[in-house]
């Protein structure tokens, strides 16, 4: 490998670690991490890597195909300066306090400092057990790893804040999983993703310290986070700085959820241990992309009963999670009022950003208070017949006032799943809404072409459709990595129509409607 990476492991230097050097499952108190080595694997193979993420780290493209790169990213070798560790955190899972969780199968290798002085933590997911593995094995299977790898990069190219993925490697070893937790365990290929982010700190890191009343350490971790990631919040140690920091986290989280809603992303497991302190998407598990528009949809079968993490509930859950984070940092501030005020800003921030986002999706120059009616009407229209959200907006960009009602409806044709659902009353309602919409559009001084261009910049044509990810998983399981690499390439330009790649934009085929991995995913990974 030609590239010399510079590592600087501030997290280890500035915060206390677990004094126990051995790797066994335990409660870790008074520490933010435990040093732990990745478990070597037998015969790794590189499935795919992201040249963009490599570039971010300053890794030469040619190095990505090198043997050293593979061995490092499969956990068999460390580069000089790497000092691996697992982080200690807790979290609220499905609404209940779960106590210590921690990096049970993620191992940070170290922070790369680039030539532009940017810092990125590199983290292997699935590289073996850590002190936080509880009853699990520390490993990950190909299907979930491929989904995390592709989705991280897809989200980045869509403009949604996210952790990144550098690589996806097979370990050459099998991992046993019972996909639907119904007593059918099976051996699956093991895999490791290398994730990259400025930090992997979560709400749960702070919550765990607060729950244990380790106030001094809580303050140290907060100061570390502010100093390195939120310096604009103010001078360290001041109450006003902690409040400002919280306000920023509220703001970043609101923006993140608006972006998820824009592209139709459902995280699936918005536990507080899966909420990044940076407001970036983290921990891709049983996530899914909306196909037919449905506010109640969740891809996660583990959450099927309560649907806590359904599409339409994501903003409310984000706010609930922020409340848990506020409770955690309360000891630093000692007054509830400023935190309550900041938290209450979530709703108004979310509402105004969301309205602007929807105006953008519709190609309107701005959101006007009266547009609320148009948005309510849209919500209704999208629910009349099974309607693919992604294709709907791309089709809508083609509709113009000059067209007949039927021609306008034809623009949306690809978005409808079942023709027979387009009964007369349904088409009538769609005609009416299209009429209202195009009339509203005509009050902006924008040509149809300009509106189309604006809309197509915020409404993707290619998203990581669940069945497409599954096809790539099926192929990769048979040793064919071309599908995952092609999908990665398609998702690099989600807003631009790509010749000969129409099938990547196609709505979910019937066979995928109820197939495990396409419309149904569990936490098993
Ligand atoms: P998740 O639901 O994936 O966010 O995981 C919740 C917790 O379980 C985290 O502490 C993970 O590190 C841990 N975990 C999940 N899968 C495994 C595994 N296979 N081995 C060890 N820990 C795991
Ligand atoms: Mg997690």
Coordinates of C-alpha atoms and ligand atoms in Angstrom, one line a residue:
X1 CA 0.0 0.0 0.0
X2 CA 1.4 3.4 -1.1
X3 CA -0.7 5.6 1.1
X4 CA 0.7 6.5 4.5
X5 CA -2.2 7.2 6.8
X6 CA -1.7 9.5 9.8
X7 CA -3.6 8.4 12.9
X8 CA -4.3 10.4 15.9
X9 CA -6.4 8.8 18.6
X10 CA -7.7 11.6 20.7
X11 CA -10.6 9.7 22.1
X12 CA -8.1 7.3 23.7
X13 CA -5.8 10.0 24.9
X14 CA -8.3 12.4 26.3
X15 CA -10.8 10.1 27.9
X16 CA -10.4 7.2 30.4
X17 CA -10.5 3.7 29.1
X18 CA -11.2 0.3 30.7
X19 CA -8.1 -0.9 32.6
X20 CA -8.9 -4.6 31.8
X21 CA -6.9 -5.6 28.8
X22 CA -8.6 -9.0 28.2
X23 CA -11.5 -9.5 25.9
X24 CA -14.4 -11.0 27.8
X25 CA -18.0 -9.7 28.2
X26 CA -18.4 -7.4 31.2
X27 CA -19.9 -4.2 32.6
X28 CA -17.4 -1.4 32.1
X29 CA -17.7 1.5 34.5
X30 CA -15.7 4.7 34.8
X31 CA -14.5 4.4 31.2
X32 CA -15.6 5.4 27.7
X33 CA -14.1 2.5 25.8
X34 CA -12.2 -0.8 26.0
X35 CA -9.2 -1.6 23.9
X36 CA -9.8 -4.7 21.8
X37 CA -8.2 -6.4 18.8
X38 CA -10.2 -7.5 15.7
X39 CA -10.4 -11.2 15.4
X40 CA -8.4 -12.5 12.5
X41 CA -10.3 -14.2 9.7
X42 CA -9.3 -17.1 7.5
X43 CA -9.5 -16.1 3.9
X44 CA -11.0 -12.6 3.2
X45 CA -12.1 -11.4 -0.1
X46 CA -12.9 -7.8 -1.1
X47 CA -16.4 -7.5 -2.4
X48 CA -16.5 -3.8 -3.1
X49 CA -15.1 -0.5 -1.9
X50 CA -16.1 3.1 -2.3
X51 CA -13.5 5.2 -4.1
X52 CA -15.2 8.3 -2.8
X53 CA -14.7 7.3 0.8
X54 CA -11.2 6.2 0.1
X55 CA -10.6 9.6 -1.4
X56 CA -12.0 11.3 1.7
X57 CA -9.4 9.5 3.8
X58 CA -6.6 10.3 1.3
X59 CA -6.2 6.6 0.3
X60 CA -4.9 6.3 -3.3
X61 CA -7.4 4.5 -5.6
X62 CA -4.8 1.9 -6.6
X63 CA -4.3 1.0 -2.9
X64 CA -7.9 -0.1 -2.6
X65 CA -7.1 -3.2 -4.6
X66 CA -4.0 -4.0 -2.6
X67 CA -3.5 -7.0 -0.4
X68 CA -2.7 -4.8 2.6
X69 CA -5.9 -2.9 2.2
X70 CA -7.9 -6.2 2.2
X71 CA -6.0 -7.6 5.2
X72 CA -6.5 -4.3 7.2
X73 CA -10.2 -4.0 6.3
X74 CA -10.9 -7.6 7.2
X75 CA -9.3 -7.2 10.6
X76 CA -6.2 -9.3 10.0
X77 CA -3.6 -6.5 10.1
X78 CA -3.2 -3.1 11.7
X79 CA -1.5 -0.1 10.1
X80 CA 1.1 1.8 12.2
X81 CA -0.8 4.2 14.4
X82 CA -4.0 2.2 14.7
X83 CA -5.1 1.4 18.2
X84 CA -8.3 -0.5 18.2
X85 CA -11.1 -0.1 20.7
X86 CA -14.8 -0.6 21.3
X87 CA -17.0 2.3 22.7
X88 CA -19.1 2.0 25.8
X89 CA -22.7 3.2 25.5
X90 CA -26.2 2.4 26.5
X91 CA -29.5 3.3 25.1
X92 CA -33.3 3.2 25.0
X93 CA -34.4 0.4 22.9
X94 CA -38.0 0.4 21.7
X95 CA -38.9 3.0 24.4
X96 CA -37.2 1.2 27.3
X97 CA -33.9 1.8 29.0
X98 CA -31.6 -1.1 28.1
X99 CA -28.6 -0.3 30.2
X100 CA -25.1 -1.0 28.9
X101 CA -24.9 -1.9 25.2
X102 CA -21.7 -0.7 23.6
X103 CA -19.9 -1.6 20.4
X104 CA -20.7 -5.4 20.5
X105 CA -19.3 -5.9 17.0
X106 CA -17.8 -2.7 16.0
X107 CA -14.1 -1.9 16.5
X108 CA -12.7 1.5 15.9
X109 CA -9.3 1.3 14.4
X110 CA -8.4 5.0 14.9
X111 CA -8.9 8.5 13.6
X112 CA -7.3 9.3 10.3
X113 CA -6.0 12.9 10.0
X114 CA -6.1 13.9 6.4
X115 CA -3.8 16.4 4.6
X116 CA -6.6 19.0 4.9
X117 CA -6.6 18.3 8.7
X118 CA -10.0 16.6 8.6
X119 CA -10.5 13.7 10.9
X120 CA -12.3 10.5 10.3
X121 CA -12.7 7.5 12.5
X122 CA -12.4 4.1 10.8
X123 CA -14.5 1.4 12.2
X124 CA -14.8 -2.3 11.4
X125 CA -18.3 -3.8 11.9
X126 CA -18.4 -7.6 12.3
X127 CA -14.7 -8.0 13.2
X128 CA -15.3 -10.2 16.2
X129 CA -16.4 -10.0 19.8
X130 CA -15.7 -7.2 22.3
X131 CA -16.4 -6.7 26.0
X132 CA -19.8 -5.3 24.8
X133 CA -20.9 -8.3 22.8
X134 CA -23.2 -9.5 25.6
X135 CA -24.6 -12.9 24.4
X136 CA -23.8 -12.4 20.7
X137 CA -20.9 -13.3 18.5
X138 CA -19.5 -10.0 17.3
X139 CA -19.9 -11.0 13.7
X140 CA -22.0 -9.8 10.8
X141 CA -23.4 -11.6 7.8
X142 CA -23.1 -10.6 4.1
X143 CA -26.8 -9.6 3.6
X144 CA -26.8 -6.9 6.3
X145 CA -23.3 -5.8 5.6
X146 CA -24.0 -5.3 1.9
X147 CA -27.1 -3.4 2.8
X148 CA -25.1 -1.1 5.1
X149 CA -22.3 -0.6 2.7
X150 CA -24.6 0.3 -0.2
X151 CA -27.0 2.4 1.7
X152 CA -24.3 4.5 3.4
X153 CA -22.9 5.5 0.0
X154 CA -26.4 5.9 -1.6
X155 CA -27.5 8.3 1.2
X156 CA -24.3 10.3 0.8
X157 CA -24.9 10.7 -2.9
X158 CA -28.6 11.6 -2.2
X159 CA -27.3 14.5 0.0
X160 CA -28.5 12.9 3.3
X161 CA -26.1 13.2 6.2
X162 CA -24.7 9.7 7.0
X163 CA -21.8 7.6 8.1
X164 CA -19.8 6.4 5.1
X165 CA -18.6 3.0 4.1
X166 CA -15.1 2.4 2.8
X167 CA -15.3 -1.3 2.1
X168 CA -17.2 -4.6 2.2
X169 CA -15.2 -7.8 2.6
X170 CA -16.2 -11.4 3.0
X171 CA -14.4 -13.1 5.9
X172 CA -14.4 -16.6 4.3
X173 CA -16.1 -17.9 7.5
X174 CA -19.7 -18.8 8.1
X175 CA -21.9 -17.2 10.6
X176 CA -25.1 -18.8 11.9
X177 CA -28.3 -16.7 12.0
X178 CA -32.0 -17.4 12.4
X179 CA -33.2 -14.7 10.1
X180 CA -36.8 -14.6 11.2
X181 CA -36.1 -15.8 14.8
X182 CA -38.4 -18.7 14.1
X183 CA -36.2 -21.6 14.9
X184 CA -34.5 -22.0 11.5
X185 CA -30.9 -21.2 12.0
X186 CA -28.7 -21.3 8.9
X187 CA -25.0 -20.7 8.1
X188 CA -24.4 -17.6 6.1
X189 CA -21.3 -15.9 4.7
X190 CA -19.6 -13.6 7.2
X191 CA -18.7 -10.1 6.2
X192 CA -17.1 -6.9 7.5
X193 CA -17.9 -3.3 6.6
X194 CA -15.4 -0.6 7.3
X195 CA -17.4 2.5 8.3
X196 CA -16.1 6.0 8.4
X197 CA -17.4 9.1 10.2
X198 CA -16.0 12.1 12.1
X199 CA -17.2 10.2 15.2
X200 CA -19.4 7.3 16.1
X201 CA -20.6 8.9 19.3
X202 CA -24.3 8.4 20.0
X203 CA -26.9 9.8 22.4
X204 CA -26.4 6.5 24.2
X205 CA -22.8 7.3 25.2
X206 CA -24.1 10.2 27.3
X207 CA -27.1 8.4 28.6
X208 CA -25.1 5.5 30.0
X209 CA -22.9 7.8 32.1
X210 CA -25.9 9.8 33.3
X211 CA -27.7 6.6 34.3
X212 CA -24.8 5.6 36.4
X213 CA -24.4 9.1 37.9
X214 CA -20.8 9.3 36.6
X215 CA -21.2 13.1 36.4
X216 CA -17.5 13.9 36.1
X217 CA -17.0 11.5 33.2
X218 CA -20.2 12.7 31.6
X219 CA -18.8 16.3 31.7
X220 CA -15.5 15.1 30.3
X221 CA -17.2 13.3 27.4
X222 CA -19.4 16.3 26.7
X223 CA -16.4 18.6 26.8
X224 CA -14.5 16.3 24.5
X225 CA -17.4 16.2 22.1
X226 CA -17.9 19.9 22.1
X227 CA -14.2 20.7 21.7
X228 CA -13.7 18.3 18.8
X229 CA -17.1 18.4 17.0
X230 CA -19.0 21.4 18.2
X231 CA -16.4 24.1 18.9
X232 CA -18.8 26.9 17.9
X233 CA -21.1 26.1 20.9
X234 CA -18.9 28.3 23.1
X235 CA -16.1 28.1 25.7
X236 CA -15.8 24.7 27.5
X237 CA -17.4 24.2 30.8
X238 CA -20.0 27.0 30.6
X239 CA -23.7 26.2 31.1
X240 CA -24.6 28.3 28.0
X241 CA -22.2 26.2 25.9
X242 CA -23.9 22.9 26.9
X243 CA -27.3 24.5 26.1
X244 CA -26.0 25.8 22.7
X245 CA -24.6 22.3 22.0
X246 CA -28.0 20.7 22.7
X247 CA -29.7 23.3 20.5
X248 CA -27.3 22.3 17.6
X249 CA -28.0 18.6 18.1
X250 CA -31.7 19.3 18.0
X251 CA -31.3 21.3 14.8
X252 CA -29.1 18.7 13.1
X253 CA -31.5 15.9 14.1
X254 CA -34.5 17.8 12.7
X255 CA -32.7 18.4 9.5
X256 CA -31.7 14.7 9.2
X257 CA -35.3 13.5 9.6
X258 CA -36.5 16.0 7.0
X259 CA -34.0 14.5 4.7
X260 CA -35.1 10.9 5.4
X261 CA -38.7 11.9 4.7
X262 CA -37.7 13.6 1.5
X263 CA -36.2 10.4 0.0
X264 CA -38.5 7.9 1.7
X265 CA -36.0 6.3 4.0
X266 CA -37.2 4.4 7.1
X267 CA -34.4 3.7 9.6
X268 CA -36.3 0.9 11.3
X269 CA -34.5 0.9 14.6
X270 CA -34.4 4.5 16.0
X271 CA -33.2 3.4 19.4
X272 CA -31.2 6.1 21.2
X273 CA -28.0 4.0 20.7
X274 CA -28.6 4.4 17.0
X275 CA -28.8 8.2 17.1
X276 CA -25.6 9.9 16.1
X277 CA -24.5 13.0 18.2
X278 CA -23.7 14.6 14.8
X279 CA -27.2 14.1 13.4
X280 CA -26.0 11.7 10.7
X281 CA -27.7 8.5 9.8
X282 CA -26.0 5.6 11.7
X283 CA -26.4 1.9 12.1
X284 CA -28.1 0.6 9.0
X285 CA -30.0 -2.5 10.1
X286 CA -33.5 -3.4 9.0
X287 CA -34.0 -0.1 7.2
X288 CA -36.1 0.2 4.1
X289 CA -37.1 2.5 1.3
X290 CA -40.8 3.4 0.9
X291 CA -42.1 2.0 -2.3
X292 CA -45.9 2.5 -2.1
X293 CA -46.4 5.7 -0.1
X294 CA -47.6 4.6 3.4
X295 CA -47.0 6.5 6.6
X296 CA -47.5 3.4 8.6
X297 CA -45.0 1.3 6.9
X298 CA -42.0 -0.2 8.7
X299 CA -39.6 -2.7 7.1
X300 CA -38.7 -4.1 10.5
X301 CA -40.6 -7.3 11.4
X302 CA -39.2 -7.1 14.9
X303 CA -41.2 -3.9 15.3
X304 CA -44.3 -5.1 13.4
X305 CA -46.6 -5.2 16.4
X306 CA -46.2 -1.6 17.7
X307 CA -44.7 0.0 14.5
X308 CA -42.9 2.4 16.8
X309 CA -40.4 3.2 14.0
X310 CA -42.8 3.5 11.1
X311 CA -42.2 6.1 8.4
X312 CA -44.6 8.7 9.5
X313 CA -43.5 8.5 13.2
X314 CA -39.8 9.2 12.6
X315 CA -40.1 12.9 13.5
X316 CA -41.9 12.2 16.8
X317 CA -39.4 9.5 17.7
X318 CA -36.5 11.8 17.0
X319 CA -38.0 14.3 19.4
X320 CA -38.5 11.6 22.0
X321 CA -34.9 10.5 21.6
X322 CA -33.7 14.1 22.0
X323 CA -35.7 14.2 25.2
X324 CA -33.7 11.2 26.5
X325 CA -30.5 13.0 25.4
X326 CA -31.6 16.2 27.2
X327 CA -32.2 14.1 30.4
X328 CA -28.8 12.7 30.1
X329 CA -27.0 16.0 29.9
X330 CA -29.3 17.7 32.4
X331 CA -26.6 17.3 35.2
X332 CA -24.3 19.5 33.2
X333 CA -26.8 22.3 33.2
X334 CA -28.8 21.9 36.4
X335 CA -31.9 23.6 35.0
X336 CA -34.7 22.0 33.0
X337 CA -36.1 25.2 31.4
X338 CA -33.4 25.9 28.8
X339 CA -33.4 22.3 27.7
X340 CA -37.2 22.2 27.5
X341 CA -37.1 25.4 25.4
X342 CA -34.5 24.0 23.0
X343 CA -36.4 20.7 22.7
X344 CA -39.6 22.5 22.0
X345 CA -37.8 24.2 19.0
X346 CA -37.7 20.8 17.4
X347 CA -41.3 20.9 16.3
X348 CA -41.1 24.3 14.7
X349 CA -37.8 23.7 13.1
X350 CA -39.0 20.4 11.7
X351 CA -42.2 21.9 10.5
X352 CA -40.6 24.8 8.7
X353 CA -37.8 22.7 7.1
X354 CA -40.3 20.0 6.2
X355 CA -42.6 22.6 4.5
X356 CA -39.7 24.0 2.5
X357 CA -38.6 20.5 1.6
X358 CA -42.1 19.6 0.3
X359 CA -42.2 22.9 -1.6
X360 CA -38.9 21.9 -3.2
X361 CA -40.2 18.4 -4.1
X362 CA -43.2 20.1 -5.8
X363 CA -41.0 22.5 -7.6
X364 CA -42.5 25.6 -5.8
X365 CA -40.3 28.6 -5.4
X366 CA -41.4 28.9 -1.8
X367 CA -43.9 27.5 0.7
X368 CA -46.9 29.8 1.3
X369 CA -49.2 29.2 4.2
X370 CA -52.0 28.4 1.8
X371 CA -49.9 25.5 0.3
X372 CA -50.8 23.5 3.4
X373 CA -54.0 22.6 1.7
X374 CA -52.1 21.4 -1.4
X375 CA -49.9 19.2 0.8
X376 CA -52.9 17.7 2.7
X377 CA -54.4 17.0 -0.7
X378 CA -51.2 15.4 -1.9
X379 CA -51.1 13.1 1.2
X380 CA -54.6 12.0 0.3
X381 CA -53.8 11.5 -3.4
X382 CA -50.7 9.4 -2.5
X383 CA -52.9 7.1 -0.4
X384 CA -55.8 6.6 -2.8
X385 CA -54.1 3.8 -4.8
X386 CA -50.8 2.1 -4.1
X387 CA -48.4 4.7 -5.4
X388 CA -44.7 4.5 -5.6
X389 CA -43.4 7.7 -3.9
X390 CA -40.2 7.9 -5.9
X391 CA -41.8 7.5 -9.3
X392 CA -44.7 9.8 -8.4
X393 CA -42.5 12.8 -8.0
X394 CA -40.5 12.1 -11.1
X395 CA -43.7 11.8 -13.1
X396 CA -45.2 14.9 -11.5
X397 CA -42.3 16.9 -12.8
X398 CA -43.5 16.0 -16.4
X399 CA -47.1 17.2 -15.9
X400 CA -48.0 20.6 -17.3
X401 CA -51.0 22.9 -17.3
X402 CA -51.4 22.6 -21.1
X403 CA -52.0 18.9 -20.9
X404 CA -55.4 17.3 -20.7
X405 CA -56.3 15.7 -17.4
X406 CA -55.7 12.2 -18.9
X407 CA -52.3 13.2 -20.2
X408 CA -51.4 14.5 -16.8
X409 CA -52.4 11.3 -15.2
X410 CA -50.4 9.4 -17.8
X411 CA -47.3 11.2 -16.5
X412 CA -47.9 9.4 -13.2
X413 CA -48.6 6.0 -14.8
X414 CA -45.4 4.3 -13.7
X415 CA -46.0 5.1 -10.1
X416 CA -49.2 3.1 -9.7
X417 CA -48.8 -0.5 -8.6
X418 CA -52.3 -1.8 -9.5
X419 CA -54.1 -0.4 -12.5
X420 CA -57.5 -1.7 -11.3
X421 CA -57.2 0.6 -8.2
X422 CA -57.6 3.6 -10.5
X423 CA -61.3 3.6 -10.4
X424 CA -63.4 6.6 -11.7
X425 CA -63.7 8.3 -8.2
X426 CA -59.9 7.8 -7.7
X427 CA -58.9 9.3 -11.0
X428 CA -61.3 12.1 -10.4
X429 CA -59.6 13.0 -7.2
X430 CA -56.2 12.8 -8.8
X431 CA -57.3 15.0 -11.7
X432 CA -58.6 17.5 -9.2
X433 CA -55.4 17.6 -7.2
X434 CA -53.3 17.8 -10.3
X435 CA -55.4 20.8 -11.4
X436 CA -54.9 22.5 -8.1
X437 CA -51.2 21.8 -8.2
X438 CA -50.6 23.0 -11.7
X439 CA -52.6 26.1 -11.0
X440 CA -50.4 26.8 -8.0
X441 CA -47.3 26.2 -10.0
X442 CA -48.5 28.8 -12.6
X443 CA -48.4 31.5 -9.9
X444 CA -44.6 31.1 -9.8
X445 CA -42.7 32.7 -12.6
X446 CA -41.0 29.5 -13.7
X447 CA -41.1 27.6 -17.0
X448 CA -42.1 24.0 -17.0
X449 CA -38.6 23.1 -17.9
X450 CA -37.2 25.0 -15.0
X451 CA -39.6 23.5 -12.6
X452 CA -38.8 20.0 -13.9
X453 CA -35.1 20.6 -13.5
X454 CA -35.6 21.9 -9.9
X455 CA -37.8 18.9 -9.0
X456 CA -35.4 16.4 -10.4
X457 CA -32.7 17.8 -8.3
X458 CA -34.5 16.9 -5.1
X459 CA -36.6 13.9 -6.2
X460 CA -34.3 11.0 -6.8
X461 CA -34.9 8.6 -9.7
X462 CA -32.7 5.8 -8.2
X463 CA -33.0 4.9 -4.6
X464 CA -31.8 1.7 -3.0
X465 CA -34.9 -0.3 -3.6
X466 CA -35.2 -3.1 -1.2
X467 CA -35.6 -5.8 -3.9
X468 CA -32.5 -4.4 -5.8
X469 CA -30.4 -4.7 -2.7
X470 CA -31.7 -8.3 -2.3
X471 CA -30.8 -9.2 -5.9
X472 CA -27.3 -7.9 -5.2
X473 CA -27.1 -10.0 -2.0
X474 CA -28.3 -13.1 -3.9
X475 CA -25.6 -12.6 -6.5
X476 CA -22.8 -11.8 -4.0
X477 CA -23.7 -15.0 -2.1
X478 CA -22.9 -16.9 -5.2
X479 CA -19.6 -15.1 -5.6
X480 CA -20.8 -12.6 -8.2
X481 CA -20.0 -9.1 -7.0
X482 CA -20.9 -7.3 -10.2
X483 CA -24.4 -6.5 -9.1
X484 CA -23.3 -4.8 -5.9
X485 CA -20.7 -2.8 -7.8
X486 CA -23.2 -1.9 -10.5
X487 CA -25.7 -0.8 -7.9
X488 CA -23.1 1.3 -6.2
X489 CA -22.4 2.9 -9.5
X490 CA -26.1 3.6 -10.3
X491 CA -26.6 5.1 -6.9
X492 CA -23.7 7.5 -7.4
X493 CA -25.9 9.7 -9.5
X494 CA -29.4 9.2 -8.1
X495 CA -30.9 12.3 -9.7
X496 CA -29.8 11.9 -13.3
X497 CA -31.5 9.5 -15.7
X498 CA -28.9 6.9 -16.7
X499 CA -29.2 5.3 -20.2
X500 CA -29.8 1.6 -20.2
X501 CA -30.4 1.5 -16.4
X502 CA -34.2 1.8 -16.4
X503 CA -34.6 -1.4 -14.4
X504 CA -32.9 0.2 -11.4
X505 CA -35.6 2.8 -11.3
X506 CA -38.4 0.2 -11.7
X507 CA -40.9 -0.1 -8.9
X508 CA -41.0 -3.3 -6.8
X509 CA -42.1 -6.3 -8.8
X510 CA -44.8 -8.5 -7.5
X511 CA -42.4 -11.3 -6.5
X512 CA -40.8 -9.0 -4.0
X513 CA -44.0 -7.8 -2.3
X514 CA -43.8 -10.4 0.5
X515 CA -40.3 -11.8 0.1
X516 CA -38.0 -11.8 3.2
X517 CA -35.2 -9.2 2.6
X518 CA -37.4 -7.1 0.3
X519 CA -40.3 -6.0 2.2
X520 CA -39.7 -7.8 5.5
X521 CA -36.5 -7.5 7.5
X522 CA -35.7 -8.4 11.0
X523 CA -32.9 -7.2 13.3
X524 CA -31.0 -10.4 12.6
X525 CA -27.8 -9.4 11.0
Ligands
LIG1 P1 -28.3 -2.7 16.9 O1 -29.8 -3.1 17.1 O2 -27.7 -3.4 15.7 O3 -28.1 -1.3 16.9 O4 -27.5 -3.4 18.1 C1 -27.8 -3.1 19.4 C2 -26.7 -3.6 20.3 O5 -26.5 -5.0 20.1 C3 -25.4 -2.9 20.1 O6 -24.8 -2.8 21.3 C4 -24.6 -3.9 19.1 O7 -23.3 -3.7 19.2 C5 -25.1 -5.2 19.7 N1 -25.0 -6.3 18.7 C6 -25.8 -6.4 17.6 N2 -25.5 -7.5 16.9 C7 -24.4 -8.1 17.5 C8 -23.6 -9.2 17.3 N3 -23.8 -10.0 16.3 N4 -22.6 -9.4 18.2 C9 -22.4 -8.6 19.2 N5 -23.1 -7.5 19.5 C10 -24.1 -7.3 18.7
LIG2 MG1 -26.7 0.0 16.9

